[in-house]
mmCIF file with all atom_site columns, C-alpha atoms in Angstrom:
data_model
loop_
_atom_site.group_PDB
_atom_site.id
_atom_site.type_symbol
_atom_site.label_atom_id
_atom_site.label_alt_id
_atom_site.label_comp_id
_atom_site.label_asym_id
_atom_site.label_entity_id
_atom_site.label_seq_id
_atom_site.pdbx_PDB_ins_code
_atom_site.Cartn_x
_atom_site.Cartn_y
_atom_site.Cartn_z
_atom_site.occupancy
_atom_site.B_iso_or_equiv
_atom_site.pdbx_formal_charge
_atom_site.auth_seq_id
_atom_site.auth_comp_id
_atom_site.auth_asym_id
_atom_site.auth_atom_id
_atom_site.pdbx_PDB_model_num
ATOM 1   C CA . MET Y 1 1   ? -42.274 23.431  -16.687 1.00 0.00 ? 1   MET Y CA 1
ATOM 2   C CA . ALA Y 1 2   ? -39.153 21.387  -17.309 1.00 0.00 ? 2   ALA Y CA 1
ATOM 3   C CA . THR Y 1 3   ? -38.598 18.387  -15.093 1.00 0.00 ? 3   THR Y CA 1
ATOM 4   C CA . ALA Y 1 4   ? -35.101 17.783  -13.799 1.00 0.00 ? 4   ALA Y CA 1
ATOM 5   C CA . THR Y 1 5   ? -33.825 14.391  -14.859 1.00 0.00 ? 5   THR Y CA 1
ATOM 6   C CA . ALA Y 1 6   ? -30.533 14.431  -13.062 1.00 0.00 ? 6   ALA Y CA 1
ATOM 7   C CA . THR Y 1 7   ? -30.399 12.295  -9.958  1.00 0.00 ? 7   THR Y CA 1
ATOM 8   C CA . ALA Y 1 8   ? -28.979 14.097  -6.964  1.00 0.00 ? 8   ALA Y CA 1
ATOM 9   C CA . THR Y 1 9   ? -26.696 12.333  -4.526  1.00 0.00 ? 9   THR Y CA 1
ATOM 10  C CA . PRO Y 1 10  ? -28.649 11.218  -1.424  1.00 0.00 ? 10  PRO Y CA 1
ATOM 11  C CA . PRO Y 1 11  ? -27.882 13.509  1.545   1.00 0.00 ? 11  PRO Y CA 1
ATOM 12  C CA . VAL Y 1 12  ? -26.627 10.630  3.691   1.00 0.00 ? 12  VAL Y CA 1
ATOM 13  C CA . LEU Y 1 13  ? -24.146 9.469   1.057   1.00 0.00 ? 13  LEU Y CA 1
ATOM 14  C CA . HIS Y 1 14  ? -23.056 13.025  0.381   1.00 0.00 ? 14  HIS Y CA 1
ATOM 15  C CA . ARG Y 1 15  ? -22.426 13.575  4.093   1.00 0.00 ? 15  ARG Y CA 1
ATOM 16  C CA . LEU Y 1 16  ? -20.562 10.281  4.405   1.00 0.00 ? 16  LEU Y CA 1
ATOM 17  C CA . ARG Y 1 17  ? -18.370 11.118  1.454   1.00 0.00 ? 17  ARG Y CA 1
ATOM 18  C CA . SER Y 1 18  ? -17.587 14.554  2.874   1.00 0.00 ? 18  SER Y CA 1
ATOM 19  C CA . LEU Y 1 19  ? -16.605 13.067  6.225   1.00 0.00 ? 19  LEU Y CA 1
ATOM 20  C CA . ASP Y 1 20  ? -14.478 10.462  4.480   1.00 0.00 ? 20  ASP Y CA 1
ATOM 21  C CA . THR Y 1 21  ? -12.657 13.132  2.484   1.00 0.00 ? 21  THR Y CA 1
ATOM 22  C CA . SER Y 1 22  ? -12.085 15.332  5.542   1.00 0.00 ? 22  SER Y CA 1
ATOM 23  C CA . LEU Y 1 23  ? -10.795 12.454  7.669   1.00 0.00 ? 23  LEU Y CA 1
ATOM 24  C CA . SER Y 1 24  ? -8.537  11.146  4.921   1.00 0.00 ? 24  SER Y CA 1
ATOM 25  C CA . GLN Y 1 25  ? -7.060  14.560  4.200   1.00 0.00 ? 25  GLN Y CA 1
ATOM 26  C CA . SER Y 1 26  ? -6.493  15.166  7.903   1.00 0.00 ? 26  SER Y CA 1
ATOM 27  C CA . LEU Y 1 27  ? -4.643  11.861  8.319   1.00 0.00 ? 27  LEU Y CA 1
ATOM 28  C CA . HIS Y 1 28  ? -2.550  12.540  5.231   1.00 0.00 ? 28  HIS Y CA 1
ATOM 29  C CA . THR Y 1 29  ? -1.655  16.082  6.270   1.00 0.00 ? 29  THR Y CA 1
ATOM 30  C CA . ARG Y 1 30  ? -0.984  15.446  9.947   1.00 0.00 ? 30  ARG Y CA 1
ATOM 31  C CA . LEU Y 1 31  ? 0.736   12.048  9.911   1.00 0.00 ? 31  LEU Y CA 1
ATOM 32  C CA . ASN Y 1 32  ? 2.509   11.797  6.574   1.00 0.00 ? 32  ASN Y CA 1
ATOM 33  C CA . PRO Y 1 33  ? 5.360   14.180  7.576   1.00 0.00 ? 33  PRO Y CA 1
ATOM 34  C CA . PHE Y 1 34  ? 6.243   11.976  10.561  1.00 0.00 ? 34  PHE Y CA 1
ATOM 35  C CA . ILE Y 1 35  ? 6.520   8.708   8.623   1.00 0.00 ? 35  ILE Y CA 1
ATOM 36  C CA . PRO Y 1 36  ? 9.594   7.964   6.473   1.00 0.00 ? 36  PRO Y CA 1
ATOM 37  C CA . GLY Y 1 37  ? 8.599   8.347   2.846   1.00 0.00 ? 37  GLY Y CA 1
ATOM 38  C CA . HIS Y 1 38  ? 10.790  5.461   1.722   1.00 0.00 ? 38  HIS Y CA 1
ATOM 39  C CA . LEU Y 1 39  ? 8.942   3.138   4.114   1.00 0.00 ? 39  LEU Y CA 1
ATOM 40  C CA . LEU Y 1 40  ? 5.555   4.130   2.702   1.00 0.00 ? 40  LEU Y CA 1
ATOM 41  C CA . LEU Y 1 41  ? 6.811   3.706   -0.859  1.00 0.00 ? 41  LEU Y CA 1
ATOM 42  C CA . LEU Y 1 42  ? 8.309   0.318   0.011   1.00 0.00 ? 42  LEU Y CA 1
ATOM 43  C CA . LEU Y 1 43  ? 4.912   -0.832  1.267   1.00 0.00 ? 43  LEU Y CA 1
ATOM 44  C CA . GLU Y 1 44  ? 3.296   0.529   -1.881  1.00 0.00 ? 44  GLU Y CA 1
ATOM 45  C CA . TYR Y 1 45  ? 5.710   -1.273  -4.209  1.00 0.00 ? 45  TYR Y CA 1
ATOM 46  C CA . SER Y 1 46  ? 5.532   -4.517  -2.227  1.00 0.00 ? 46  SER Y CA 1
ATOM 47  C CA . ALA Y 1 47  ? 1.849   -4.889  -3.146  1.00 0.00 ? 47  ALA Y CA 1
ATOM 48  C CA . ASP Y 1 48  ? 1.981   -3.451  -6.655  1.00 0.00 ? 48  ASP Y CA 1
ATOM 49  C CA . PHE Y 1 49  ? 0.285   -5.901  -9.029  1.00 0.00 ? 49  PHE Y CA 1
ATOM 50  C CA . ARG Y 1 50  ? 2.811   -5.237  -11.798 1.00 0.00 ? 50  ARG Y CA 1
ATOM 51  C CA . LEU Y 1 51  ? 5.608   -6.467  -9.539  1.00 0.00 ? 51  LEU Y CA 1
ATOM 52  C CA . PHE Y 1 52  ? 3.790   -8.907  -7.279  1.00 0.00 ? 52  PHE Y CA 1
ATOM 53  C CA . PHE Y 1 53  ? 1.949   -10.954 -9.894  1.00 0.00 ? 53  PHE Y CA 1
ATOM 54  C CA . PRO Y 1 54  ? 5.011   -12.032 -11.944 1.00 0.00 ? 54  PRO Y CA 1
ATOM 55  C CA . VAL Y 1 55  ? 6.662   -13.187 -8.726  1.00 0.00 ? 55  VAL Y CA 1
ATOM 56  C CA . SER Y 1 56  ? 3.504   -15.095 -7.791  1.00 0.00 ? 56  SER Y CA 1
ATOM 57  C CA . LEU Y 1 57  ? 3.574   -16.903 -11.131 1.00 0.00 ? 57  LEU Y CA 1
ATOM 58  C CA . SER Y 1 58  ? 6.723   -18.692 -10.007 1.00 0.00 ? 58  SER Y CA 1
ATOM 59  C CA . LEU Y 1 59  ? 4.567   -20.601 -7.517  1.00 0.00 ? 59  LEU Y CA 1
ATOM 60  C CA . TYR Y 1 60  ? 3.027   -22.408 -10.479 1.00 0.00 ? 60  TYR Y CA 1
ATOM 61  C CA . PHE Y 1 61  ? 6.239   -24.366 -10.920 1.00 0.00 ? 61  PHE Y CA 1
ATOM 62  C CA . THR Y 1 62  ? 6.164   -25.760 -7.398  1.00 0.00 ? 62  THR Y CA 1
ATOM 63  C CA . PRO Y 1 63  ? 5.040   -29.352 -6.725  1.00 0.00 ? 63  PRO Y CA 1
ATOM 64  C CA . PHE Y 1 64  ? 1.862   -28.033 -5.101  1.00 0.00 ? 64  PHE Y CA 1
ATOM 65  C CA . ARG Y 1 65  ? 0.593   -25.934 -7.982  1.00 0.00 ? 65  ARG Y CA 1
ATOM 66  C CA . ARG Y 1 66  ? -2.868  -27.572 -8.064  1.00 0.00 ? 66  ARG Y CA 1
ATOM 67  C CA . SER Y 1 67  ? -3.715  -27.045 -4.395  1.00 0.00 ? 67  SER Y CA 1
ATOM 68  C CA . PHE Y 1 68  ? -1.917  -23.771 -3.760  1.00 0.00 ? 68  PHE Y CA 1
ATOM 69  C CA . ALA Y 1 69  ? -0.476  -21.886 -6.730  1.00 0.00 ? 69  ALA Y CA 1
ATOM 70  C CA . ILE Y 1 70  ? -3.432  -22.133 -9.110  1.00 0.00 ? 70  ILE Y CA 1
ATOM 71  C CA . PRO Y 1 71  ? -6.064  -20.954 -6.571  1.00 0.00 ? 71  PRO Y CA 1
ATOM 72  C CA . PHE Y 1 72  ? -3.716  -18.219 -5.369  1.00 0.00 ? 72  PHE Y CA 1
ATOM 73  C CA . ILE Y 1 73  ? -2.987  -16.884 -8.853  1.00 0.00 ? 73  ILE Y CA 1
ATOM 74  C CA . ALA Y 1 74  ? -6.657  -17.210 -9.801  1.00 0.00 ? 74  ALA Y CA 1
ATOM 75  C CA . GLY Y 1 75  ? -7.583  -15.167 -6.748  1.00 0.00 ? 75  GLY Y CA 1
ATOM 76  C CA . LEU Y 1 76  ? -5.187  -12.394 -7.737  1.00 0.00 ? 76  LEU Y CA 1
ATOM 77  C CA . LEU Y 1 77  ? -6.710  -12.281 -11.216 1.00 0.00 ? 77  LEU Y CA 1
ATOM 78  C CA . ILE Y 1 78  ? -10.242 -12.268 -9.797  1.00 0.00 ? 78  ILE Y CA 1
ATOM 79  C CA . ASP Y 1 79  ? -9.245  -9.387  -7.547  1.00 0.00 ? 79  ASP Y CA 1
ATOM 80  C CA . LEU Y 1 80  ? -7.791  -7.411  -10.461 1.00 0.00 ? 80  LEU Y CA 1
ATOM 81  C CA . LEU Y 1 81  ? -10.898 -7.859  -12.611 1.00 0.00 ? 81  LEU Y CA 1
ATOM 82  C CA . PHE Y 1 82  ? -13.416 -7.247  -9.833  1.00 0.00 ? 82  PHE Y CA 1
ATOM 83  C CA . ILE Y 1 83  ? -11.691 -4.135  -8.513  1.00 0.00 ? 83  ILE Y CA 1
ATOM 84  C CA . GLY Y 1 84  ? -11.418 -2.773  -12.047 1.00 0.00 ? 84  GLY Y CA 1
ATOM 85  C CA . LEU Y 1 85  ? -15.134 -3.381  -12.596 1.00 0.00 ? 85  LEU Y CA 1
ATOM 86  C CA . VAL Y 1 86  ? -16.179 -1.692  -9.360  1.00 0.00 ? 86  VAL Y CA 1
ATOM 87  C CA . LYS Y 1 87  ? -13.916 1.284   -10.033 1.00 0.00 ? 87  LYS Y CA 1
ATOM 88  C CA . SER Y 1 88  ? -15.406 1.725   -13.495 1.00 0.00 ? 88  SER Y CA 1
ATOM 89  C CA . ILE Y 1 89  ? -18.882 1.767   -11.942 1.00 0.00 ? 89  ILE Y CA 1
ATOM 90  C CA . PHE Y 1 90  ? -18.263 4.207   -9.080  1.00 0.00 ? 90  PHE Y CA 1
ATOM 91  C CA . ARG Y 1 91  ? -15.562 6.254   -10.852 1.00 0.00 ? 91  ARG Y CA 1
ATOM 92  C CA . ARG Y 1 92  ? -14.551 8.057   -7.690  1.00 0.00 ? 92  ARG Y CA 1
ATOM 93  C CA . SER Y 1 93  ? -11.666 10.441  -8.307  1.00 0.00 ? 93  SER Y CA 1
ATOM 94  C CA . ARG Y 1 94  ? -8.406  10.116  -6.441  1.00 0.00 ? 94  ARG Y CA 1
ATOM 95  C CA . PRO Y 1 95  ? -7.683  12.523  -3.558  1.00 0.00 ? 95  PRO Y CA 1
ATOM 96  C CA . HIS Y 1 96  ? -7.150  16.030  -4.889  1.00 0.00 ? 96  HIS Y CA 1
ATOM 97  C CA . TYR Y 1 97  ? -4.842  17.095  -2.057  1.00 0.00 ? 97  TYR Y CA 1
ATOM 98  C CA . ASN Y 1 98  ? -1.863  14.942  -3.114  1.00 0.00 ? 98  ASN Y CA 1
ATOM 99  C CA . PRO Y 1 99  ? 0.400   16.895  -5.518  1.00 0.00 ? 99  PRO Y CA 1
ATOM 100 C CA . ASN Y 1 100 ? 2.383   13.746  -6.372  1.00 0.00 ? 100 ASN Y CA 1
ATOM 101 C CA . MET Y 1 101 ? -0.650  11.752  -7.493  1.00 0.00 ? 101 MET Y CA 1
ATOM 102 C CA . ILE Y 1 102 ? -0.337  12.002  -11.291 1.00 0.00 ? 102 ILE Y CA 1
ATOM 103 C CA . PRO Y 1 103 ? 2.800   9.856   -11.825 1.00 0.00 ? 103 PRO Y CA 1
ATOM 104 C CA . ALA Y 1 104 ? 1.598   7.290   -9.302  1.00 0.00 ? 104 ALA Y CA 1
ATOM 105 C CA . VAL Y 1 105 ? -1.800  6.611   -10.894 1.00 0.00 ? 105 VAL Y CA 1
ATOM 106 C CA . SER Y 1 106 ? -0.940  6.700   -14.575 1.00 0.00 ? 106 SER Y CA 1
ATOM 107 C CA . VAL Y 1 107 ? -2.480  3.236   -14.921 1.00 0.00 ? 107 VAL Y CA 1
ATOM 108 C CA . ASP Y 1 108 ? -5.442  3.632   -12.572 1.00 0.00 ? 108 ASP Y CA 1
ATOM 109 C CA . HIS Y 1 109 ? -7.257  6.952   -12.244 1.00 0.00 ? 109 HIS Y CA 1
ATOM 110 C CA . PHE Y 1 110 ? -10.074 5.886   -9.912  1.00 0.00 ? 110 PHE Y CA 1
ATOM 111 C CA . SER Y 1 111 ? -10.025 5.514   -6.164  1.00 0.00 ? 111 SER Y CA 1
ATOM 112 C CA . PHE Y 1 112 ? -12.871 3.308   -4.896  1.00 0.00 ? 112 PHE Y CA 1
ATOM 113 C CA . PRO Y 1 113 ? -12.095 0.669   -3.768  1.00 0.00 ? 113 PRO Y CA 1
ATOM 114 C CA . SER Y 1 114 ? -8.375  0.372   -3.072  1.00 0.00 ? 114 SER Y CA 1
ATOM 115 C CA . GLY Y 1 115 ? -6.736  -2.334  -5.169  1.00 0.00 ? 115 GLY Y CA 1
ATOM 116 C CA . HIS Y 1 116 ? -3.704  -2.455  -2.885  1.00 0.00 ? 116 HIS Y CA 1
ATOM 117 C CA . ALA Y 1 117 ? -5.925  -3.023  0.163   1.00 0.00 ? 117 ALA Y CA 1
ATOM 118 C CA . SER Y 1 118 ? -7.973  -5.737  -1.535  1.00 0.00 ? 118 SER Y CA 1
ATOM 119 C CA . ARG Y 1 119 ? -4.820  -7.488  -2.754  1.00 0.00 ? 119 ARG Y CA 1
ATOM 120 C CA . VAL Y 1 120 ? -2.968  -7.560  0.556   1.00 0.00 ? 120 VAL Y CA 1
ATOM 121 C CA . PHE Y 1 121 ? -6.050  -8.594  2.533   1.00 0.00 ? 121 PHE Y CA 1
ATOM 122 C CA . PHE Y 1 122 ? -6.757  -11.340 0.008   1.00 0.00 ? 122 PHE Y CA 1
ATOM 123 C CA . ILE Y 1 123 ? -3.210  -12.596 0.514   1.00 0.00 ? 123 ILE Y CA 1
ATOM 124 C CA . ALA Y 1 124 ? -3.471  -12.370 4.306   1.00 0.00 ? 124 ALA Y CA 1
ATOM 125 C CA . ALA Y 1 125 ? -6.839  -14.145 4.417   1.00 0.00 ? 125 ALA Y CA 1
ATOM 126 C CA . PHE Y 1 126 ? -5.662  -16.771 1.930   1.00 0.00 ? 126 PHE Y CA 1
ATOM 127 C CA . ALA Y 1 127 ? -2.574  -17.353 4.075   1.00 0.00 ? 127 ALA Y CA 1
ATOM 128 C CA . SER Y 1 128 ? -4.797  -17.754 7.137   1.00 0.00 ? 128 SER Y CA 1
ATOM 129 C CA . PHE Y 1 129 ? -6.853  -20.453 5.429   1.00 0.00 ? 129 PHE Y CA 1
ATOM 130 C CA . PHE Y 1 130 ? -3.637  -22.115 4.302   1.00 0.00 ? 130 PHE Y CA 1
ATOM 131 C CA . ALA Y 1 131 ? -1.943  -21.944 7.707   1.00 0.00 ? 131 ALA Y CA 1
ATOM 132 C CA . VAL Y 1 132 ? -4.408  -24.185 9.520   1.00 0.00 ? 132 VAL Y CA 1
ATOM 133 C CA . PHE Y 1 133 ? -1.700  -26.039 11.386  1.00 0.00 ? 133 PHE Y CA 1
ATOM 134 C CA . GLU Y 1 134 ? 0.458   -25.356 14.420  1.00 0.00 ? 134 GLU Y CA 1
ATOM 135 C CA . SER Y 1 135 ? 3.573   -23.174 14.542  1.00 0.00 ? 135 SER Y CA 1
ATOM 136 C CA . THR Y 1 136 ? 2.384   -20.656 11.956  1.00 0.00 ? 136 THR Y CA 1
ATOM 137 C CA . SER Y 1 137 ? 1.522   -17.745 14.239  1.00 0.00 ? 137 SER Y CA 1
ATOM 138 C CA . TRP Y 1 138 ? 4.751   -15.923 13.370  1.00 0.00 ? 138 TRP Y CA 1
ATOM 139 C CA . PHE Y 1 139 ? 3.963   -16.157 9.666   1.00 0.00 ? 139 PHE Y CA 1
ATOM 140 C CA . LEU Y 1 140 ? 0.381   -14.957 10.047  1.00 0.00 ? 140 LEU Y CA 1
ATOM 141 C CA . LEU Y 1 141 ? 1.508   -12.103 12.294  1.00 0.00 ? 141 LEU Y CA 1
ATOM 142 C CA . PHE Y 1 142 ? 3.926   -10.952 9.602   1.00 0.00 ? 142 PHE Y CA 1
ATOM 143 C CA . VAL Y 1 143 ? 1.391   -11.215 6.764   1.00 0.00 ? 143 VAL Y CA 1
ATOM 144 C CA . TRP Y 1 144 ? -1.438  -9.460  8.586   1.00 0.00 ? 144 TRP Y CA 1
ATOM 145 C CA . THR Y 1 145 ? 0.905   -6.724  9.827   1.00 0.00 ? 145 THR Y CA 1
ATOM 146 C CA . TRP Y 1 146 ? 2.108   -6.191  6.264   1.00 0.00 ? 146 TRP Y CA 1
ATOM 147 C CA . ALA Y 1 147 ? -1.484  -6.079  4.996   1.00 0.00 ? 147 ALA Y CA 1
ATOM 148 C CA . LEU Y 1 148 ? -2.548  -3.580  7.652   1.00 0.00 ? 148 LEU Y CA 1
ATOM 149 C CA . LEU Y 1 149 ? 0.462   -1.290  7.209   1.00 0.00 ? 149 LEU Y CA 1
ATOM 150 C CA . THR Y 1 150 ? 0.195   -1.370  3.425   1.00 0.00 ? 150 THR Y CA 1
ATOM 151 C CA . SER Y 1 151 ? -3.490  -0.480  3.570   1.00 0.00 ? 151 SER Y CA 1
ATOM 152 C CA . VAL Y 1 152 ? -2.953  2.361   6.038   1.00 0.00 ? 152 VAL Y CA 1
ATOM 153 C CA . SER Y 1 153 ? -0.087  3.682   3.922   1.00 0.00 ? 153 SER Y CA 1
ATOM 154 C CA . ARG Y 1 154 ? -2.528  4.265   1.056   1.00 0.00 ? 154 ARG Y CA 1
ATOM 155 C CA . VAL Y 1 155 ? -4.229  6.947   3.139   1.00 0.00 ? 155 VAL Y CA 1
ATOM 156 C CA . PHE Y 1 156 ? -0.988  8.402   4.511   1.00 0.00 ? 156 PHE Y CA 1
ATOM 157 C CA . LEU Y 1 157 ? 0.406   8.685   0.973   1.00 0.00 ? 157 LEU Y CA 1
ATOM 158 C CA . GLY Y 1 158 ? -2.770  10.392  -0.200  1.00 0.00 ? 158 GLY Y CA 1
ATOM 159 C CA . ARG Y 1 159 ? -3.456  7.699   -2.778  1.00 0.00 ? 159 ARG Y CA 1
ATOM 160 C CA . HIS Y 1 160 ? -6.850  6.719   -1.343  1.00 0.00 ? 160 HIS Y CA 1
ATOM 161 C CA . PHE Y 1 161 ? -9.579  7.738   1.052   1.00 0.00 ? 161 PHE Y CA 1
ATOM 162 C CA . VAL Y 1 162 ? -10.321 5.795   4.229   1.00 0.00 ? 162 VAL Y CA 1
ATOM 163 C CA . LEU Y 1 163 ? -13.506 4.233   2.819   1.00 0.00 ? 163 LEU Y CA 1
ATOM 164 C CA . ASP Y 1 164 ? -11.569 3.086   -0.255  1.00 0.00 ? 164 ASP Y CA 1
ATOM 165 C CA . VAL Y 1 165 ? -9.219  1.134   1.975   1.00 0.00 ? 165 VAL Y CA 1
ATOM 166 C CA . LEU Y 1 166 ? -11.963 -0.325  4.179   1.00 0.00 ? 166 LEU Y CA 1
ATOM 167 C CA . ALA Y 1 167 ? -13.957 -1.442  1.149   1.00 0.00 ? 167 ALA Y CA 1
ATOM 168 C CA . GLY Y 1 168 ? -10.865 -2.931  -0.471  1.00 0.00 ? 168 GLY Y CA 1
ATOM 169 C CA . ALA Y 1 169 ? -10.006 -4.873  2.679   1.00 0.00 ? 169 ALA Y CA 1
ATOM 170 C CA . CYS Y 1 170 ? -13.515 -6.357  2.863   1.00 0.00 ? 170 CYS Y CA 1
ATOM 171 C CA . VAL Y 1 171 ? -13.398 -7.295  -0.815  1.00 0.00 ? 171 VAL Y CA 1
ATOM 172 C CA . GLY Y 1 172 ? -10.053 -9.027  -0.361  1.00 0.00 ? 172 GLY Y CA 1
ATOM 173 C CA . VAL Y 1 173 ? -11.282 -11.180 2.523   1.00 0.00 ? 173 VAL Y CA 1
ATOM 174 C CA . LEU Y 1 174 ? -14.444 -12.127 0.616   1.00 0.00 ? 174 LEU Y CA 1
ATOM 175 C CA . GLU Y 1 175 ? -12.362 -13.068 -2.418  1.00 0.00 ? 175 GLU Y CA 1
ATOM 176 C CA . ALA Y 1 176 ? -10.223 -15.352 -0.271  1.00 0.00 ? 176 ALA Y CA 1
ATOM 177 C CA . LEU Y 1 177 ? -13.378 -17.000 1.095   1.00 0.00 ? 177 LEU Y CA 1
ATOM 178 C CA . PHE Y 1 178 ? -14.675 -17.450 -2.447  1.00 0.00 ? 178 PHE Y CA 1
ATOM 179 C CA . VAL Y 1 179 ? -11.432 -18.993 -3.681  1.00 0.00 ? 179 VAL Y CA 1
ATOM 180 C CA . PHE Y 1 180 ? -11.116 -21.266 -0.668  1.00 0.00 ? 180 PHE Y CA 1
ATOM 181 C CA . ARG Y 1 181 ? -14.733 -22.414 -0.938  1.00 0.00 ? 181 ARG Y CA 1
ATOM 182 C CA . PHE Y 1 182 ? -15.234 -22.857 -4.669  1.00 0.00 ? 182 PHE Y CA 1
ATOM 183 C CA . LEU Y 1 183 ? -11.804 -23.790 -5.992  1.00 0.00 ? 183 LEU Y CA 1
ATOM 184 C CA . ARG Y 1 184 ? -11.717 -26.862 -3.761  1.00 0.00 ? 184 ARG Y CA 1
ATOM 185 C CA . LEU Y 1 185 ? -8.377  -26.397 -2.031  1.00 0.00 ? 185 LEU Y CA 1
ATOM 186 C CA . ASP Y 1 186 ? -6.882  -29.695 -0.896  1.00 0.00 ? 186 ASP Y CA 1
ATOM 187 C CA . ILE Y 1 187 ? -6.045  -29.341 2.791   1.00 0.00 ? 187 ILE Y CA 1
ATOM 188 C CA . SER Y 1 188 ? -4.153  -32.656 2.844   1.00 0.00 ? 188 SER Y CA 1
ATOM 189 C CA . GLU Y 1 189 ? -1.645  -31.284 0.344   1.00 0.00 ? 189 GLU Y CA 1
ATOM 190 C CA . PHE Y 1 190 ? -1.423  -28.100 2.385   1.00 0.00 ? 190 PHE Y CA 1
ATOM 191 C CA . ALA Y 1 191 ? -0.349  -30.211 5.343   1.00 0.00 ? 191 ALA Y CA 1
ATOM 192 C CA . VAL Y 1 192 ? 2.540   -31.677 3.362   1.00 0.00 ? 192 VAL Y CA 1
ATOM 193 C CA . LEU Y 1 193 ? 3.543   -28.260 2.026   1.00 0.00 ? 193 LEU Y CA 1
ATOM 194 C CA . HIS Y 1 194 ? 3.369   -26.718 5.475   1.00 0.00 ? 194 HIS Y CA 1
ATOM 195 C CA . SER Y 1 195 ? 5.550   -29.421 7.012   1.00 0.00 ? 195 SER Y CA 1
ATOM 196 C CA . ASP Y 1 196 ? 8.177   -28.993 4.298   1.00 0.00 ? 196 ASP Y CA 1
ATOM 197 C CA . VAL Y 1 197 ? 8.259   -25.198 4.580   1.00 0.00 ? 197 VAL Y CA 1
ATOM 198 C CA . TYR Y 1 198 ? 8.276   -25.226 8.363   1.00 0.00 ? 198 TYR Y CA 1
ATOM 199 C CA . ALA Y 1 199 ? 11.147  -27.723 8.397   1.00 0.00 ? 199 ALA Y CA 1
ATOM 200 C CA . ILE Y 1 200 ? 13.301  -25.266 6.444   1.00 0.00 ? 200 ILE Y CA 1
ATOM 201 C CA . PHE Y 1 201 ? 12.968  -22.506 9.046   1.00 0.00 ? 201 PHE Y CA 1
ATOM 202 C CA . THR Y 1 202 ? 12.993  -24.703 12.142  1.00 0.00 ? 202 THR Y CA 1
ATOM 203 C CA . PRO Y 1 203 ? 16.388  -25.621 13.629  1.00 0.00 ? 203 PRO Y CA 1
ATOM 204 C CA . PRO Y 1 204 ? 16.935  -29.325 14.252  1.00 0.00 ? 204 PRO Y CA 1
ATOM 205 C CA . GLN Y 1 205 ? 16.099  -30.455 17.743  1.00 0.00 ? 205 GLN Y CA 1
ATOM 206 C CA . THR Y 1 206 ? 18.034  -32.969 19.764  1.00 0.00 ? 206 THR Y CA 1
ATOM 207 C CA . GLU Y 1 207 ? 16.077  -36.147 20.259  1.00 0.00 ? 207 GLU Y CA 1
ATOM 208 C CA . ILE Y 1 208 ? 15.735  -37.102 23.898  1.00 0.00 ? 208 ILE Y CA 1
ATOM 209 C CA . GLN Y 1 209 ? 14.993  -40.685 24.815  1.00 0.00 ? 209 GLN Y CA 1
ATOM 210 C CA . PHE Y 1 210 ? 13.222  -41.761 27.974  1.00 0.00 ? 210 PHE Y CA 1
ATOM 211 C CA . GLU Y 1 211 ? 13.202  -45.335 29.102  1.00 0.00 ? 211 GLU Y CA 1
ATOM 212 C CA . SER Y 1 212 ? 10.212  -46.854 30.821  1.00 0.00 ? 212 SER Y CA 1
ATOM 213 C CA . ASN Y 1 213 ? 8.896   -50.265 31.647  1.00 0.00 ? 213 ASN Y CA 1
ATOM 214 C CA . SER Y 1 214 ? 6.797   -50.249 28.489  1.00 0.00 ? 214 SER Y CA 1
ATOM 215 C CA . GLY Y 1 215 ? 9.694   -49.411 26.186  1.00 0.00 ? 215 GLY Y CA 1
ATOM 216 C CA . ILE Y 1 216 ? 11.372  -46.271 24.880  1.00 0.00 ? 216 ILE Y CA 1
ATOM 217 C CA . TRP Y 1 217 ? 9.568   -42.979 24.514  1.00 0.00 ? 217 TRP Y CA 1
ATOM 218 C CA . PHE Y 1 218 ? 10.634  -40.464 21.926  1.00 0.00 ? 218 PHE Y CA 1
#
């Protein structure tokens, strides 16, 4: 009697994958028609590595390249390599229900995990570690909103499944933790950089002087 050598997919994983596919297709079918297509494509292009990475390279020529630009660029490269490795291992196909998938994934044919989600969540988490000072809530709100909307758009566009996006987001945050922990970011230089950047976007304030018995308060 011949013995089967093929390894079947565990029932739990098979069920999870089926639910993931059904949920993702439902979100794509029901919500995509109500969202402007140009907005979804804008989010997609804003996090495209082929466009984003060359722009990020310009940070290398800033005065703070050692403490900020080099770890940031290194993190993007780590993300690219790690996501590519994981995709080559799992080799999960892209959603079959998107008729416009072929021209969009000519470079990357696999789905799990989402490279866009990992990239934007790496950037958002990295920005959070960088923005450890006051008056940065507006910036973090913008970055995290962009990361969330970009990740969700991957499902609405039919580029990825929900689990692809969730896994990519987790990977991105872990990559930011790794970069921040092991590349020895210099927080003191971040403080100088933050003060310079914040000064650009903050209108000058009128200095008010108060006199007291002990002198002048500013």
